[in-house]
């Protein structure tokens, strides 16, 4: 079945460092890909998404590009801030219908000043 | 953006009791809501798909008689953990979409601890 694999955490970075969180997926067809973020004590929030190959999702300085050839959707940010500390989830939906998300295990990011 | 409210955020109960968790879409109608469960250091696992006005669709391995789901209106779905046991202790999260194919919005989650 469909699955998402993302790098194990926790990831600890200094402020202004470059961030990469790897995410690869296995799916039939053409899934939509998402990154969700969960700040401490809060629910999941959509960070960015991409619905077809070569699409780039971006938001709040974060970017991820839908790479069908490598089945990847790596999350990047050029300069992290302390406020970016959270758990990041890579996810996919198998098709364009109202279907549930398949999540990766999540990666905890801690940014220190 | 759209808001999904989940209540309570935390509940502690004795073994054998039942616990009801509410999931409300505050500013949109949701014909479909999803219930997930998250174990420590694990991913979110889909438990069931809740459809307004019809029976929920449960994932394999999820006991429908233990996890009762009711989607009575377009803005409310409830998950009742019946006769809870310590192994039911977990983090439960709901999500909802305003329309078919749209982004899912998540509640803040409910941490259930069964003593």
PDB file of C-alpha atoms in Angstrom:
ATOM      1  CA  UNK A   1       0.000   0.000   0.000  1.00  0.00           C
ATOM      2  CA  UNK A   2       0.857   3.662  -0.021  1.00  0.00           C
ATOM      3  CA  UNK A   3       3.477   4.816   2.443  1.00  0.00           C
ATOM      4  CA  UNK A   4       5.618   7.776   3.424  1.00  0.00           C
ATOM      5  CA  UNK A   5       9.127   7.591   4.841  1.00  0.00           C
ATOM      6  CA  UNK A   6      10.756  10.604   6.407  1.00  0.00           C
ATOM      7  CA  UNK A   7      14.023  11.038   8.200  1.00  0.00           C
ATOM      8  CA  UNK A   8      14.150  10.177  11.853  1.00  0.00           C
ATOM      9  CA  UNK A   9      14.562  12.974  14.312  1.00  0.00           C
ATOM     10  CA  UNK A  10      15.146  14.785  16.422  1.00  0.00           C
ATOM     11  CA  UNK A  11      16.957  17.396  14.401  1.00  0.00           C
ATOM     12  CA  UNK A  12      18.709  20.155  16.319  1.00  0.00           C
ATOM     13  CA  UNK A  13      19.955  23.222  14.492  1.00  0.00           C
ATOM     14  CA  UNK A  14      21.302  26.608  15.377  1.00  0.00           C
ATOM     15  CA  UNK A  15      19.351  29.664  14.358  1.00  0.00           C
ATOM     16  CA  UNK A  16      19.925  30.689  10.724  1.00  0.00           C
ATOM     17  CA  UNK A  17      21.129  27.202   9.747  1.00  0.00           C
ATOM     18  CA  UNK A  18      19.916  25.462   6.595  1.00  0.00           C
ATOM     19  CA  UNK A  19      17.237  22.826   7.066  1.00  0.00           C
ATOM     20  CA  UNK A  20      16.514  19.717   5.038  1.00  0.00           C
ATOM     21  CA  UNK A  21      14.050  17.063   6.103  1.00  0.00           C
ATOM     22  CA  UNK A  22      13.964  14.168   3.677  1.00  0.00           C
ATOM     23  CA  UNK A  23      10.716  12.552   2.617  1.00  0.00           C
ATOM     24  CA  UNK A  24      10.139   9.764   0.113  1.00  0.00           C
ATOM     25  CA  UNK A  25       6.916   8.060  -0.785  1.00  0.00           C
ATOM     26  CA  UNK A  26       5.487   4.931  -2.318  1.00  0.00           C
ATOM     27  CA  UNK A  27       2.173   5.238  -4.096  1.00  0.00           C
ATOM     28  CA  UNK A  28       0.300   4.058  -7.127  1.00  0.00           C
ATOM     29  CA  UNK A  29      -0.872   6.682  -9.532  1.00  0.00           C
ATOM     30  CA  UNK A  30      -0.278  10.356  -8.901  1.00  0.00           C
ATOM     31  CA  UNK A  31      -0.661  11.325  -5.263  1.00  0.00           C
ATOM     32  CA  UNK A  32      -0.848  14.807  -3.826  1.00  0.00           C
ATOM     33  CA  UNK A  33       1.941  15.564  -1.356  1.00  0.00           C
ATOM     34  CA  UNK A  34       1.849  17.664   1.799  1.00  0.00           C
ATOM     35  CA  UNK A  35       3.954  18.898   4.650  1.00  0.00           C
ATOM     36  CA  UNK A  36       2.119  19.517   7.912  1.00  0.00           C
ATOM     37  CA  UNK A  37       3.593  21.146  11.009  1.00  0.00           C
ATOM     38  CA  UNK A  38       2.585  20.576  14.618  1.00  0.00           C
ATOM     39  CA  UNK A  39       3.678  23.227  17.110  1.00  0.00           C
ATOM     40  CA  UNK A  40       3.776  22.263  20.782  1.00  0.00           C
ATOM     41  CA  UNK A  41       0.298  21.835  22.199  1.00  0.00           C
ATOM     42  CA  UNK A  42      -1.426  22.530  18.897  1.00  0.00           C
ATOM     43  CA  UNK A  43      -3.037  20.597  16.084  1.00  0.00           C
ATOM     44  CA  UNK A  44      -1.541  19.909  12.683  1.00  0.00           C
ATOM     45  CA  UNK A  45      -1.371  22.826  10.285  1.00  0.00           C
ATOM     46  CA  UNK A  46      -0.834  22.595   6.568  1.00  0.00           C
ATOM     47  CA  UNK A  47       2.563  24.059   5.732  1.00  0.00           C
ATOM     48  CA  UNK A  48       2.673  23.483   1.978  1.00  0.00           C
ATOM     49  CA  UNK A  49       1.495  21.158  -0.730  1.00  0.00           C
ATOM     50  CA  UNK A  50       2.100  20.015  -4.303  1.00  0.00           C
ATOM     51  CA  UNK A  51      -0.375  18.185  -6.462  1.00  0.00           C
ATOM     52  CA  UNK A  52       1.660  17.136  -9.504  1.00  0.00           C
ATOM     53  CA  UNK A  53       5.187  16.353 -10.575  1.00  0.00           C
ATOM     54  CA  UNK A  54       7.660  19.257 -10.558  1.00  0.00           C
ATOM     55  CA  UNK A  55       5.281  21.444  -8.548  1.00  0.00           C
ATOM     56  CA  UNK A  56       7.009  23.428  -5.830  1.00  0.00           C
ATOM     57  CA  UNK A  57       5.095  24.190  -2.663  1.00  0.00           C
ATOM     58  CA  UNK A  58       6.283  27.093  -0.540  1.00  0.00           C
ATOM     59  CA  UNK A  59       5.202  28.907   2.599  1.00  0.00           C
ATOM     60  CA  UNK A  60       6.900  30.867   5.398  1.00  0.00           C
ATOM     61  CA  UNK A  61      10.302  30.350   3.790  1.00  0.00           C
ATOM     62  CA  UNK A  62       9.861  26.573   3.529  1.00  0.00           C
ATOM     63  CA  UNK A  63       9.941  24.854   0.142  1.00  0.00           C
ATOM     64  CA  UNK A  64       9.450  21.355  -1.210  1.00  0.00           C
ATOM     65  CA  UNK A  65       9.457  20.109  -4.792  1.00  0.00           C
ATOM     66  CA  UNK A  66       7.444  17.123  -6.010  1.00  0.00           C
ATOM     67  CA  UNK A  67      10.016  14.843  -7.637  1.00  0.00           C
ATOM     68  CA  UNK A  68       8.340  11.942  -9.337  1.00  0.00           C
ATOM     69  CA  UNK A  69      11.565  10.459 -10.668  1.00  0.00           C
ATOM     70  CA  UNK A  70      12.952  10.070  -7.154  1.00  0.00           C
ATOM     71  CA  UNK A  71       9.539   9.813  -5.429  1.00  0.00           C
ATOM     72  CA  UNK A  72      10.635  12.504  -3.027  1.00  0.00           C
ATOM     73  CA  UNK A  73       9.263  15.673  -1.442  1.00  0.00           C
ATOM     74  CA  UNK A  74      12.096  16.990   0.711  1.00  0.00           C
ATOM     75  CA  UNK A  75      11.402  19.999   2.927  1.00  0.00           C
ATOM     76  CA  UNK A  76      13.954  22.820   2.933  1.00  0.00           C
ATOM     77  CA  UNK A  77      14.412  26.195   4.547  1.00  0.00           C
ATOM     78  CA  UNK A  78      17.393  28.423   4.041  1.00  0.00           C
ATOM     79  CA  UNK A  79      17.531  30.003   7.497  1.00  0.00           C
ATOM     80  CA  UNK A  80      15.610  28.524  10.403  1.00  0.00           C
ATOM     81  CA  UNK A  81      14.365  30.449  13.413  1.00  0.00           C
ATOM     82  CA  UNK A  82      13.661  29.394  16.970  1.00  0.00           C
ATOM     83  CA  UNK A  83       9.961  29.741  16.192  1.00  0.00           C
ATOM     84  CA  UNK A  84      10.287  26.938  13.601  1.00  0.00           C
ATOM     85  CA  UNK A  85      10.762  24.403  16.382  1.00  0.00           C
ATOM     86  CA  UNK A  86       7.974  21.862  15.873  1.00  0.00           C
ATOM     87  CA  UNK A  87       7.214  18.405  14.538  1.00  0.00           C
ATOM     88  CA  UNK A  88       6.990  18.175  10.745  1.00  0.00           C
ATOM     89  CA  UNK A  89       4.936  15.508   8.987  1.00  0.00           C
ATOM     90  CA  UNK A  90       5.191  14.528   5.362  1.00  0.00           C
ATOM     91  CA  UNK A  91       1.944  13.103   3.980  1.00  0.00           C
ATOM     92  CA  UNK A  92       0.168  12.077   0.824  1.00  0.00           C
ATOM     93  CA  UNK A  93      -3.308  11.435  -0.439  1.00  0.00           C
ATOM     94  CA  UNK A  94      -3.559   8.695  -3.026  1.00  0.00           C
ATOM     95  CA  UNK A  95      -5.893  10.586  -5.315  1.00  0.00           C
ATOM     96  CA  UNK A  96      -7.797  13.810  -5.689  1.00  0.00           C
ATOM     97  CA  UNK A  97     -10.895  12.649  -3.877  1.00  0.00           C
ATOM     98  CA  UNK A  98     -11.761  13.331  -0.257  1.00  0.00           C
ATOM     99  CA  UNK A  99      -9.472  10.610   1.009  1.00  0.00           C
ATOM    100  CA  UNK A 100      -7.526  10.292   4.232  1.00  0.00           C
ATOM    101  CA  UNK A 101      -3.881  11.232   4.517  1.00  0.00           C
ATOM    102  CA  UNK A 102      -1.041   8.754   4.793  1.00  0.00           C
ATOM    103  CA  UNK A 103       1.573  10.195   7.133  1.00  0.00           C
ATOM    104  CA  UNK A 104       5.248   9.773   7.729  1.00  0.00           C
ATOM    105  CA  UNK A 105       6.361   9.307  11.337  1.00  0.00           C
ATOM    106  CA  UNK A 106       7.153  12.953  11.837  1.00  0.00           C
ATOM    107  CA  UNK A 107      10.456  14.725  12.449  1.00  0.00           C
ATOM    108  CA  UNK A 108      10.968  16.856  15.514  1.00  0.00           C
ATOM    109  CA  UNK A 109      12.974  20.005  14.844  1.00  0.00           C
ATOM    110  CA  UNK A 110      14.573  22.013  17.635  1.00  0.00           C
ATOM    111  CA  UNK A 111      16.185  25.325  16.761  1.00  0.00           C
ATOM    112  CA  UNK A 112      18.439  26.872  19.367  1.00  0.00           C
ATOM    113  CA  UNK A 113      19.457  30.501  19.572  1.00  0.00           C
TER     114      UNK A 113
ATOM    115  CA  UNK B   1      -8.169  29.473   7.364  1.00  0.00           C
ATOM    116  CA  UNK B   2     -10.756  26.904   8.302  1.00  0.00           C
ATOM    117  CA  UNK B   3     -10.969  25.914  11.961  1.00  0.00           C
ATOM    118  CA  UNK B   4     -11.588  22.507  13.460  1.00  0.00           C
ATOM    119  CA  UNK B   5     -12.249  22.365  17.172  1.00  0.00           C
ATOM    120  CA  UNK B   6     -11.600  19.185  19.126  1.00  0.00           C
ATOM    121  CA  UNK B   7     -12.707  18.713  22.702  1.00  0.00           C
ATOM    122  CA  UNK B   8     -11.513  17.793  25.245  1.00  0.00           C
ATOM    123  CA  UNK B   9      -7.813  18.376  24.762  1.00  0.00           C
ATOM    124  CA  UNK B  10      -6.909  16.039  27.576  1.00  0.00           C
ATOM    125  CA  UNK B  11      -8.841  13.443  29.519  1.00  0.00           C
ATOM    126  CA  UNK B  12      -7.896  11.035  32.268  1.00  0.00           C
ATOM    127  CA  UNK B  13     -10.328   8.264  33.062  1.00  0.00           C
ATOM    128  CA  UNK B  14     -10.576   5.024  34.974  1.00  0.00           C
ATOM    129  CA  UNK B  15     -10.414   1.694  33.218  1.00  0.00           C
ATOM    130  CA  UNK B  16     -13.858   0.527  32.138  1.00  0.00           C
ATOM    131  CA  UNK B  17     -15.367   3.943  31.610  1.00  0.00           C
ATOM    132  CA  UNK B  18     -16.341   5.488  28.277  1.00  0.00           C
ATOM    133  CA  UNK B  19     -14.946   8.702  26.877  1.00  0.00           C
ATOM    134  CA  UNK B  20     -16.476  10.890  24.176  1.00  0.00           C
ATOM    135  CA  UNK B  21     -14.347  13.140  21.975  1.00  0.00           C
ATOM    136  CA  UNK B  22     -15.978  15.824  19.848  1.00  0.00           C
ATOM    137  CA  UNK B  23     -14.729  17.204  16.564  1.00  0.00           C
ATOM    138  CA  UNK B  24     -16.408  20.312  15.157  1.00  0.00           C
ATOM    139  CA  UNK B  25     -15.826  22.244  11.980  1.00  0.00           C
ATOM    140  CA  UNK B  26     -16.459  25.825  13.091  1.00  0.00           C
ATOM    141  CA  UNK B  27     -16.697  27.725   9.843  1.00  0.00           C
ATOM    142  CA  UNK B  28     -17.426  25.169   7.167  1.00  0.00           C
ATOM    143  CA  UNK B  29     -19.512  22.089   6.542  1.00  0.00           C
ATOM    144  CA  UNK B  30     -17.720  18.766   6.434  1.00  0.00           C
ATOM    145  CA  UNK B  31     -19.421  15.801   4.842  1.00  0.00           C
ATOM    146  CA  UNK B  32     -16.394  13.708   5.715  1.00  0.00           C
ATOM    147  CA  UNK B  33     -14.217  13.728   8.799  1.00  0.00           C
ATOM    148  CA  UNK B  34     -11.309  11.470   9.627  1.00  0.00           C
ATOM    149  CA  UNK B  35     -10.158  10.098  12.951  1.00  0.00           C
ATOM    150  CA  UNK B  36      -6.491   9.327  13.519  1.00  0.00           C
ATOM    151  CA  UNK B  37      -4.567   7.857  16.400  1.00  0.00           C
ATOM    152  CA  UNK B  38      -0.976   8.722  17.210  1.00  0.00           C
ATOM    153  CA  UNK B  39       1.235   6.550  19.387  1.00  0.00           C
ATOM    154  CA  UNK B  40       4.357   8.011  21.006  1.00  0.00           C
ATOM    155  CA  UNK B  41       7.066   8.611  18.432  1.00  0.00           C
ATOM    156  CA  UNK B  42       4.873   7.064  15.780  1.00  0.00           C
ATOM    157  CA  UNK B  43       2.994   8.412  12.829  1.00  0.00           C
ATOM    158  CA  UNK B  44      -0.691   9.210  12.693  1.00  0.00           C
ATOM    159  CA  UNK B  45      -2.667   6.103  11.837  1.00  0.00           C
ATOM    160  CA  UNK B  46      -6.095   6.395  10.271  1.00  0.00           C
ATOM    161  CA  UNK B  47      -8.762   4.781  12.422  1.00  0.00           C
ATOM    162  CA  UNK B  48     -11.921   5.527  10.496  1.00  0.00           C
ATOM    163  CA  UNK B  49     -13.635   7.749   7.989  1.00  0.00           C
ATOM    164  CA  UNK B  50     -16.736   9.430   9.328  1.00  0.00           C
ATOM    165  CA  UNK B  51     -19.481  10.269   6.830  1.00  0.00           C
ATOM    166  CA  UNK B  52     -22.377  12.543   7.704  1.00  0.00           C
ATOM    167  CA  UNK B  53     -25.617  10.635   7.947  1.00  0.00           C
ATOM    168  CA  UNK B  54     -24.132   7.198   7.411  1.00  0.00           C
ATOM    169  CA  UNK B  55     -22.026   4.605   9.148  1.00  0.00           C
ATOM    170  CA  UNK B  56     -18.338   5.196   9.578  1.00  0.00           C
ATOM    171  CA  UNK B  57     -15.823   3.192   7.581  1.00  0.00           C
ATOM    172  CA  UNK B  58     -13.245   1.602   9.842  1.00  0.00           C
ATOM    173  CA  UNK B  59      -9.704   0.632   8.964  1.00  0.00           C
ATOM    174  CA  UNK B  60      -8.616  -2.949   9.313  1.00  0.00           C
ATOM    175  CA  UNK B  61      -7.839  -3.835  12.880  1.00  0.00           C
ATOM    176  CA  UNK B  62      -9.918  -1.042  14.417  1.00  0.00           C
ATOM    177  CA  UNK B  63     -12.767  -2.362  16.549  1.00  0.00           C
ATOM    178  CA  UNK B  64     -15.943  -0.554  15.552  1.00  0.00           C
ATOM    179  CA  UNK B  65     -17.733  -1.610  18.741  1.00  0.00           C
ATOM    180  CA  UNK B  66     -14.963  -0.141  20.839  1.00  0.00           C
ATOM    181  CA  UNK B  67     -14.495   3.090  18.925  1.00  0.00           C
ATOM    182  CA  UNK B  68     -17.991   4.361  18.198  1.00  0.00           C
ATOM    183  CA  UNK B  69     -18.189   7.135  15.646  1.00  0.00           C
ATOM    184  CA  UNK B  70     -21.245   9.288  15.080  1.00  0.00           C
ATOM    185  CA  UNK B  71     -21.392  11.983  12.423  1.00  0.00           C
ATOM    186  CA  UNK B  72     -24.780  13.458  13.195  1.00  0.00           C
ATOM    187  CA  UNK B  73     -24.418  16.768  11.376  1.00  0.00           C
ATOM    188  CA  UNK B  74     -22.260  18.482   8.801  1.00  0.00           C
ATOM    189  CA  UNK B  75     -20.244  20.150  11.533  1.00  0.00           C
ATOM    190  CA  UNK B  76     -19.924  17.516  14.240  1.00  0.00           C
ATOM    191  CA  UNK B  77     -18.407  14.067  14.530  1.00  0.00           C
ATOM    192  CA  UNK B  78     -17.881  12.243  17.808  1.00  0.00           C
ATOM    193  CA  UNK B  79     -15.598   9.387  18.751  1.00  0.00           C
ATOM    194  CA  UNK B  80     -16.538   7.401  21.839  1.00  0.00           C
ATOM    195  CA  UNK B  81     -13.985   5.067  23.334  1.00  0.00           C
ATOM    196  CA  UNK B  82     -16.112   2.496  25.121  1.00  0.00           C
ATOM    197  CA  UNK B  83     -14.952   0.549  28.168  1.00  0.00           C
ATOM    198  CA  UNK B  84     -11.542   2.143  27.925  1.00  0.00           C
ATOM    199  CA  UNK B  85      -8.455   0.225  28.952  1.00  0.00           C
ATOM    200  CA  UNK B  86      -4.887   1.404  29.528  1.00  0.00           C
ATOM    201  CA  UNK B  87      -3.867   0.228  26.061  1.00  0.00           C
ATOM    202  CA  UNK B  88      -6.333   2.741  24.614  1.00  0.00           C
ATOM    203  CA  UNK B  89      -4.221   5.561  26.033  1.00  0.00           C
ATOM    204  CA  UNK B  90      -3.096   7.585  23.054  1.00  0.00           C
ATOM    205  CA  UNK B  91      -3.375  10.848  21.181  1.00  0.00           C
ATOM    206  CA  UNK B  92      -6.493  11.044  19.010  1.00  0.00           C
ATOM    207  CA  UNK B  93      -6.777  13.632  16.229  1.00  0.00           C
ATOM    208  CA  UNK B  94      -9.633  14.441  13.891  1.00  0.00           C
ATOM    209  CA  UNK B  95      -9.578  16.214  10.557  1.00  0.00           C
ATOM    210  CA  UNK B  96     -12.156  17.595   8.166  1.00  0.00           C
ATOM    211  CA  UNK B  97     -12.340  18.901   4.619  1.00  0.00           C
ATOM    212  CA  UNK B  98     -14.721  21.623   3.421  1.00  0.00           C
ATOM    213  CA  UNK B  99     -15.383  19.839   0.162  1.00  0.00           C
ATOM    214  CA  UNK B 100     -14.279  16.922  -1.944  1.00  0.00           C
ATOM    215  CA  UNK B 101     -10.609  17.035  -2.749  1.00  0.00           C
ATOM    216  CA  UNK B 102      -9.879  20.028  -0.510  1.00  0.00           C
ATOM    217  CA  UNK B 103      -7.184  20.365   2.115  1.00  0.00           C
ATOM    218  CA  UNK B 104      -7.780  18.677   5.437  1.00  0.00           C
ATOM    219  CA  UNK B 105      -7.878  20.800   8.573  1.00  0.00           C
ATOM    220  CA  UNK B 106      -6.965  19.228  11.872  1.00  0.00           C
ATOM    221  CA  UNK B 107      -8.178  19.540  15.405  1.00  0.00           C
ATOM    222  CA  UNK B 108      -5.664  20.089  18.191  1.00  0.00           C
ATOM    223  CA  UNK B 109      -5.974  16.494  19.314  1.00  0.00           C
ATOM    224  CA  UNK B 110      -7.096  14.757  22.492  1.00  0.00           C
ATOM    225  CA  UNK B 111      -4.680  13.033  24.806  1.00  0.00           C
ATOM    226  CA  UNK B 112      -6.427  10.136  26.504  1.00  0.00           C
ATOM    227  CA  UNK B 113      -4.908   8.528  29.554  1.00  0.00           C
ATOM    228  CA  UNK B 114      -6.651   5.471  30.970  1.00  0.00           C
ATOM    229  CA  UNK B 115      -5.641   4.493  34.479  1.00  0.00           C
TER     230      UNK B 115
END
